[in-house]
Coordinates of C-alpha atoms in Angstrom, one line a residue:
X1 CA -26.0 3.7 -34.1
X2 CA -24.2 6.7 -32.7
X3 CA -24.0 7.2 -28.9
X4 CA -24.7 10.5 -27.2
X5 CA -21.4 11.8 -25.7
X6 CA -21.2 12.2 -22.0
X7 CA -21.5 15.8 -21.1
X8 CA -20.0 17.6 -18.2
X9 CA -23.3 18.3 -16.4
X10 CA -26.4 17.5 -18.5
X11 CA -29.3 20.0 -18.2
X12 CA -31.5 17.0 -17.1
X13 CA -29.1 14.6 -15.3
X14 CA -31.8 12.2 -14.3
X15 CA -30.4 8.9 -15.6
X16 CA -32.3 5.6 -16.0
X17 CA -32.3 4.9 -12.3
X18 CA -34.2 8.0 -11.3
X19 CA -36.8 7.2 -8.7
X20 CA -34.6 4.5 -7.1
X21 CA -33.5 5.2 -3.5
X22 CA -30.3 3.5 -2.2
X23 CA -29.1 3.6 1.4
X24 CA -25.3 3.2 1.6
X25 CA -24.3 1.8 5.0
X26 CA -21.0 0.4 3.8
X27 CA -17.4 1.4 4.1
X28 CA -14.0 0.6 2.4
X29 CA -14.6 0.1 -0.6
X30 CA -16.7 -2.5 -2.5
X31 CA -20.1 -1.6 -1.1
X32 CA -19.7 2.2 -1.3
X33 CA -18.4 2.0 -4.8
X34 CA -21.4 0.0 -5.8
X35 CA -23.6 2.8 -4.4
X36 CA -21.6 5.3 -6.3
X37 CA -22.1 3.5 -9.6
X38 CA -25.9 3.4 -9.0
X39 CA -25.9 7.1 -8.1
X40 CA -24.0 7.9 -11.3
X41 CA -27.0 6.7 -13.3
X42 CA -29.7 8.6 -11.4
X43 CA -30.4 6.7 -8.2
X44 CA -30.9 8.8 -5.1
X45 CA -28.1 7.6 -2.8
X46 CA -28.2 8.4 0.9
X47 CA -24.8 7.8 2.6
X48 CA -25.3 6.9 6.3
X49 CA -22.3 7.4 8.5
X50 CA -21.8 7.2 12.3
X51 CA -22.2 10.6 13.9
X52 CA -18.8 10.4 15.6
X53 CA -16.8 8.1 13.3
X54 CA -17.0 9.2 9.7
X55 CA -16.4 6.9 6.8
X56 CA -12.7 5.9 6.8
X57 CA -12.4 6.8 3.1
X58 CA -12.6 10.5 4.2
X59 CA -9.1 10.1 5.6
X60 CA -7.8 7.5 3.2
X61 CA -5.0 8.6 0.9
X62 CA -3.9 12.2 0.0
X63 CA -5.9 15.2 1.2
X64 CA -5.8 18.9 0.4
X65 CA -6.3 21.5 3.1
X66 CA -7.8 18.8 5.3
X67 CA -10.3 17.6 2.6
X68 CA -10.0 13.9 1.8
X69 CA -9.7 13.5 -2.0
X70 CA -10.7 9.8 -2.1
X71 CA -14.0 10.7 -0.6
X72 CA -14.6 13.3 -3.3
X73 CA -14.6 10.4 -5.8
X74 CA -16.3 7.7 -3.7
X75 CA -18.9 10.0 -2.1
X76 CA -20.0 11.7 -5.4
X77 CA -23.8 11.9 -6.1
X78 CA -24.5 10.9 -2.5
X79 CA -26.4 12.9 0.2
X80 CA -25.0 12.5 3.7
X81 CA -26.8 11.5 6.8
X82 CA -25.3 10.7 10.2
X83 CA -27.0 7.9 12.2
X84 CA -25.9 5.6 15.0
X85 CA -27.6 2.4 14.0
X86 CA -26.9 0.7 17.4
X87 CA -29.0 3.3 19.2
X88 CA -32.8 3.0 19.6
X89 CA -33.3 6.3 17.8
X90 CA -31.0 5.5 15.0
X91 CA -32.7 2.1 14.5
X92 CA -36.1 3.7 14.2
X93 CA -34.9 6.3 11.7
X94 CA -33.3 3.5 9.6
X95 CA -36.5 1.6 9.5
X96 CA -38.4 4.7 8.4
X97 CA -35.8 5.2 5.6
X98 CA -36.0 1.5 4.6
X99 CA -39.7 1.8 4.2
X100 CA -39.2 4.5 1.6
X101 CA -36.1 2.9 -0.1
X102 CA -35.4 0.3 -2.7
X103 CA -31.9 -0.9 -1.8
X104 CA -29.7 -1.1 1.3
X105 CA -26.0 -1.8 0.8
X106 CA -24.1 -2.9 3.9
X107 CA -20.8 -4.6 4.7
X108 CA -20.9 -5.2 8.4
X109 CA -19.7 -8.6 9.7
X110 CA -22.4 -11.2 9.5
X111 CA -24.7 -10.9 12.5
X112 CA -24.1 -7.2 13.2
X113 CA -27.4 -5.9 11.8
X114 CA -29.2 -8.7 13.5
X115 CA -27.6 -7.7 16.8
X116 CA -29.1 -4.2 16.3
X117 CA -32.5 -5.8 15.4
X118 CA -32.0 -4.6 11.9
X119 CA -31.7 -7.9 10.1
X120 CA -33.5 -9.0 7.0
X121 CA -36.6 -10.0 9.0
X122 CA -37.1 -6.5 10.4
X123 CA -36.1 -4.7 7.2
X124 CA -38.3 -6.7 4.9
X125 CA -41.2 -6.3 7.4
X126 CA -40.7 -2.5 7.0
X127 CA -40.6 -2.9 3.2
X128 CA -41.3 -6.2 1.5
X129 CA -39.9 -4.9 -1.8
X130 CA -36.5 -4.0 -0.3
X131 CA -33.3 -5.4 -1.8
X132 CA -30.6 -5.9 0.9
X133 CA -27.1 -6.2 -0.6
X134 CA -24.7 -7.7 1.9
X135 CA -21.0 -7.3 0.8
X136 CA -18.4 -9.1 2.9
X137 CA -15.1 -10.7 2.4
X138 CA -16.3 -14.3 2.7
X139 CA -20.1 -14.2 2.5
X140 CA -22.8 -14.7 5.1
X141 CA -22.0 -18.4 6.0
X142 CA -19.2 -20.9 6.0
X143 CA -16.2 -21.3 8.3
X144 CA -14.7 -17.9 7.3
X145 CA -17.8 -15.8 7.4
X146 CA -17.0 -13.9 10.5
X147 CA -13.4 -13.2 9.6
X148 CA -12.4 -9.6 8.8
X149 CA -12.3 -9.4 5.0
X150 CA -10.6 -6.9 2.7
X151 CA -10.0 -6.9 -1.1
X152 CA -6.3 -7.7 -0.5
X153 CA -7.4 -11.1 1.0
X154 CA -9.5 -11.8 -2.1
X155 CA -6.6 -10.9 -4.4
X156 CA -4.5 -13.5 -2.4
X157 CA -7.1 -16.3 -2.0
X158 CA -8.7 -16.1 -5.5
X159 CA -5.4 -17.1 -7.2
X160 CA -4.8 -13.7 -8.7
X161 CA -1.6 -13.0 -6.7
X162 CA -0.3 -16.5 -7.4
X163 CA -0.2 -15.8 -11.2
X164 CA 0.9 -12.2 -11.0
X165 CA 4.6 -11.2 -11.0
X166 CA 7.8 -12.4 -12.5
X167 CA 8.4 -16.2 -12.7
X168 CA 11.3 -16.0 -10.2
X169 CA 9.7 -13.4 -8.0
X170 CA 7.1 -13.4 -5.3
X171 CA 3.3 -13.4 -5.8
X172 CA 2.3 -9.8 -6.4
X173 CA -0.6 -7.8 -5.1
X174 CA -2.1 -4.9 -7.1
X175 CA -1.3 -1.4 -5.8
X176 CA -5.0 -0.4 -5.7
X177 CA -8.4 -1.8 -4.7
X178 CA -8.8 -4.3 -7.6
X179 CA -10.9 -6.9 -5.8
X180 CA -13.1 -4.3 -4.2
X181 CA -13.7 -2.6 -7.5
X182 CA -14.6 -5.8 -9.2
X183 CA -16.9 -6.7 -6.3
X184 CA -18.5 -3.3 -6.7
X185 CA -19.3 -3.9 -10.3
X186 CA -20.6 -7.4 -9.5
X187 CA -22.8 -6.1 -6.7
X188 CA -24.2 -3.4 -9.0
X189 CA -25.2 -6.1 -11.4
X190 CA -26.6 -8.3 -8.6
X191 CA -28.7 -5.4 -7.3
X192 CA -30.2 -4.7 -10.7
X193 CA -30.9 -8.4 -11.2
X194 CA -32.7 -8.5 -7.8
X195 CA -34.7 -5.4 -8.7
X196 CA -35.7 -7.1 -12.0
X197 CA -36.8 -10.1 -10.0
X198 CA -38.9 -7.7 -7.8
X199 CA -40.6 -6.5 -11.0
X200 CA -41.8 -10.1 -11.5
X201 CA -42.6 -11.2 -7.9
X202 CA -43.3 -7.9 -6.1
X203 CA -40.8 -8.9 -3.4
X204 CA -37.3 -8.0 -2.6
X205 CA -34.5 -10.3 -1.6
X206 CA -31.0 -10.5 -0.1
X207 CA -27.9 -10.3 -2.2
X208 CA -25.0 -12.2 -0.6
X209 CA -21.8 -10.9 -2.2
X210 CA -18.5 -12.5 -1.0
X211 CA -15.6 -10.4 -2.3
X212 CA -13.5 -13.5 -2.9
X213 CA -16.0 -14.8 -5.6
X214 CA -16.0 -12.0 -8.3
X215 CA -12.2 -12.0 -8.2
X216 CA -12.2 -15.8 -8.7
X217 CA -14.8 -15.5 -11.5
X218 CA -12.7 -13.2 -13.7
X219 CA -9.5 -15.3 -13.7
X220 CA -10.7 -17.4 -16.6
X221 CA -11.0 -21.2 -16.8
X222 CA -8.4 -22.1 -14.1
X223 CA -10.7 -24.5 -12.3
X224 CA -11.6 -26.2 -15.5
X225 CA -8.0 -26.5 -16.6
X226 CA -7.1 -28.1 -13.3
X227 CA -10.1 -30.3 -13.2
X228 CA -9.5 -31.7 -16.7
X229 CA -5.7 -31.5 -17.0
X230 CA -4.2 -30.9 -13.5
X231 CA -2.8 -27.7 -15.0
X232 CA -1.9 -24.9 -12.5
X233 CA -1.3 -21.5 -14.2
X234 CA 2.2 -20.2 -13.4
X235 CA 3.5 -16.7 -13.0
X236 CA 4.8 -15.5 -16.4
X237 CA 5.4 -11.8 -15.8
X238 CA 4.2 -9.7 -18.7
X239 CA 4.3 -12.7 -21.0
X240 CA 1.4 -15.0 -21.8
X241 CA 1.3 -18.7 -22.2
X242 CA -1.3 -18.3 -25.0
X243 CA 0.5 -16.0 -27.4
X244 CA 3.7 -14.1 -28.2
X245 CA 5.0 -11.5 -28.6
X246 CA 3.1 -10.1 -25.6
X247 CA 5.2 -7.9 -23.3
X248 CA 6.2 -4.4 -22.4
X249 CA 9.1 -2.9 -24.2
X250 CA 11.3 0.1 -23.5
X251 CA 11.7 2.8 -26.2
X252 CA 14.8 4.8 -27.0
X253 CA 13.5 7.8 -25.0
X254 CA 13.1 5.8 -21.8
X255 CA 9.3 5.2 -22.1
X256 CA 7.4 2.0 -22.3
X257 CA 4.8 0.4 -24.6
X258 CA 2.7 -2.7 -24.4
X259 CA 2.3 -5.1 -27.4
X260 CA -0.3 -7.8 -27.8
X261 CA -0.6 -10.3 -30.6
X262 CA -3.7 -12.4 -29.6
X263 CA -4.7 -12.6 -33.3
X264 CA -2.5 -14.4 -35.8
X265 CA -2.8 -11.6 -38.3
X266 CA -1.5 -9.1 -35.8
X267 CA 1.5 -11.3 -34.9
X268 CA 2.4 -11.5 -38.6
X269 CA 2.1 -7.7 -39.0
X270 CA 4.3 -7.1 -36.0
X271 CA 7.1 -9.3 -37.4
X272 CA 7.0 -7.7 -40.8
X273 CA 7.1 -4.3 -39.1
X274 CA 10.2 -5.1 -37.0
X275 CA 12.0 -6.6 -40.0
X276 CA 11.8 -10.2 -39.1
X277 CA 9.3 -11.7 -41.6
X278 CA 11.2 -15.0 -41.7
X279 CA 9.6 -16.0 -38.4
X280 CA 6.2 -16.2 -40.0
X281 CA 7.3 -19.2 -42.1
X282 CA 8.2 -21.2 -39.1
X283 CA 5.8 -24.0 -38.2
X284 CA 5.6 -23.0 -34.6
X285 CA 4.5 -19.4 -35.5
X286 CA 1.1 -20.6 -36.8
X287 CA -0.4 -20.9 -33.3
X288 CA -0.4 -18.6 -30.2
X289 CA 0.9 -21.5 -28.0
X290 CA 3.6 -22.2 -30.5
X291 CA 4.7 -18.5 -30.5
X292 CA 4.6 -18.5 -26.7
X293 CA 7.2 -21.3 -26.7
X294 CA 9.6 -19.1 -28.6
X295 CA 8.9 -15.9 -26.6
X296 CA 12.6 -15.3 -26.0
X297 CA 13.3 -15.0 -29.7
X298 CA 10.3 -12.9 -30.5
X299 CA 10.9 -10.6 -27.6
X300 CA 14.4 -10.0 -28.7
X301 CA 13.3 -9.1 -32.2
X302 CA 10.4 -6.8 -31.1
X303 CA 12.3 -5.3 -28.2
X304 CA 15.4 -4.6 -30.3
X305 CA 13.4 -2.8 -32.9
X306 CA 11.3 -0.8 -30.4
X307 CA 14.5 0.1 -28.4
X308 CA 15.8 1.9 -31.4
X309 CA 12.8 4.3 -31.7
X310 CA 11.0 6.9 -29.6
X311 CA 7.7 6.0 -28.1
X312 CA 5.9 8.3 -30.5
X313 CA 7.7 6.8 -33.5
X314 CA 6.9 3.3 -32.3
X315 CA 3.2 4.0 -31.8
X316 CA 2.9 5.7 -35.2
X317 CA 4.6 2.8 -36.9
X318 CA 2.4 0.2 -35.3
X319 CA -0.7 2.2 -36.1
X320 CA 0.3 2.4 -39.8
X321 CA 0.9 -1.3 -39.8
X322 CA -2.5 -1.9 -38.1
X323 CA -0.7 -3.8 -35.3
X324 CA -1.9 -3.6 -31.7
X325 CA 0.1 -1.4 -29.3
X326 CA -0.5 1.0 -26.4
X327 CA 1.8 3.4 -24.6
X328 CA 2.1 2.7 -20.9
X329 CA 0.6 5.8 -19.2
X330 CA 0.6 7.3 -15.8
X331 CA -2.2 9.6 -14.8
X332 CA -0.4 12.6 -16.4
X333 CA -0.5 10.9 -19.8
X334 CA -4.2 9.9 -19.3
X335 CA -5.1 13.5 -18.8
X336 CA -3.3 14.6 -22.0
X337 CA -4.5 11.8 -24.2
X338 CA -6.8 12.8 -27.1
X339 CA -8.9 9.6 -27.0
X340 CA -9.7 10.1 -23.3
X341 CA -10.5 13.7 -24.1
X342 CA -12.8 12.7 -26.9
X343 CA -14.6 10.3 -24.7
X344 CA -14.7 12.8 -21.8
X345 CA -13.4 10.1 -19.6
X346 CA -12.1 12.6 -17.1
X347 CA -14.6 15.3 -16.0
X348 CA -14.3 18.5 -14.0
X349 CA -17.0 19.8 -11.7
X350 CA -17.4 22.7 -9.2
X351 CA -16.9 21.9 -5.5
X352 CA -17.5 24.2 -2.6
X353 CA -14.5 22.9 -0.7
X354 CA -11.9 22.6 -3.5
X355 CA -13.2 25.1 -6.1
X356 CA -13.1 22.6 -8.9
X357 CA -12.2 18.9 -8.9
X358 CA -11.4 16.4 -11.7
X359 CA -12.3 12.7 -11.5
X360 CA -13.1 9.7 -13.7
X361 CA -16.5 10.1 -15.5
X362 CA -19.3 7.6 -15.3
X363 CA -18.6 4.1 -16.6
X364 CA -20.4 4.1 -19.9
X365 CA -22.5 6.1 -22.3
X366 CA -26.2 5.7 -22.8
X367 CA -27.8 7.2 -25.9
X368 CA -31.1 8.2 -24.3
X369 CA -30.7 8.4 -20.5
X370 CA -27.0 9.2 -19.8
X371 CA -25.5 9.1 -16.4
X372 CA -23.8 12.2 -14.8
X373 CA -21.8 13.3 -11.8
X374 CA -24.0 15.9 -10.2
X375 CA -21.7 16.7 -7.3
X376 CA -18.5 15.4 -5.6
X377 CA -18.4 13.9 -2.1
X378 CA -20.1 16.2 0.5
X379 CA -19.1 17.0 4.1
X380 CA -19.9 14.6 6.9
X381 CA -23.6 14.8 7.8
X382 CA -24.3 17.7 5.4
X383 CA -27.8 16.6 4.6
X384 CA -28.9 15.2 8.0
X385 CA -31.5 17.7 8.9
X386 CA -33.0 17.9 5.4
X387 CA -33.3 14.1 5.2
X388 CA -34.8 13.7 8.6
X389 CA -37.2 16.4 7.9
X390 CA -38.2 14.6 4.8
X391 CA -39.2 11.7 7.0
X392 CA -41.6 14.0 8.8
X393 CA -39.5 14.6 11.9
X394 CA -39.8 18.0 13.5
X395 CA -36.9 20.2 14.5
X396 CA -37.6 19.3 18.1
X397 CA -37.4 15.6 17.3
X398 CA -34.2 16.0 15.3
X399 CA -32.7 18.0 18.2
X400 CA -33.7 15.2 20.6
X401 CA -32.0 12.6 18.4
X402 CA -28.9 14.7 18.2
X403 CA -28.9 15.2 22.0
X404 CA -29.1 11.4 22.5
X405 CA -26.2 10.9 20.0
X406 CA -28.4 9.0 17.5
X407 CA -27.6 11.4 14.7

């Protein structure tokens, strides 16, 4: 079956989650990114920020003319409302919003919402069908529950950093929010599972997402290996203990490529391509683990051949040989790449503050109800009056809340 391509801005960008309302109370970064993913496929997302302390992502990373660029990505498809949840007026407004919403995403330390009388008991009383997604570093209970938690800590504690880096080097952290992003994907899945449960029971529930757990889950069977064999996965750099050749190699024009030979047939094609078919006849070559034990010899053969050719020549030769290879890109290469262009992986949309802005498109293509980016992140509190008016508050009541500092 063919899949409908993602368009820049569909004429009816409703998405399969149209009719779902999500309140995004979270900051930096797992919770808000989950809300972004739901908004990309049609959910109405209302971002709630403190009136005097905007979301930190607005000032995170590079900016242009005072406009935070990270927020343009993270805040896309969200309407913006300012609300001080610790104030009586802010609490009442949130309960009114909760009564008309399907999902709340928050990442306060455990006990914070309860301190404001906005815990699960109060929220579910306002709306029995509500799903409350609570995203924290360590979960809602246990000895670490009240610790500050960030994705970096999950990357460290999950075992990821311990297996990342060169064998003789230090454990290595990723230079971006890896654990937060994985937790956002996991939370999106958890929210949809909870909503499906609501379809069956009529009642909402609490999602307890500890950022340390999705990161742990993706690292493969490490716990099983240790349980059964006492095996602890070491740092191996770009190599793998499961197959070889598997590494990055420098081309004659100073660029880099990555080669993988997870399949035996691919490994054989690579060795024929680089002019070393004699390796294929070796007994150890018949398994991935056997080849990994001879990684030095294989890397020398593959790296020597690749080092004598330009990146374009290498990629072309590997493609002709039906061997697996990829050039190592930076973002400039991504924007030029014809496959990304064909998939419309990077989209451009108009923005009142920046004129136009490019960013990654929605995660996947749906043939009948595609997602879409309808707008980039909006200014702080841009939709406050409209959203409060939609709750039935008069202009005088909104002014009173503003005077009291609640909005």
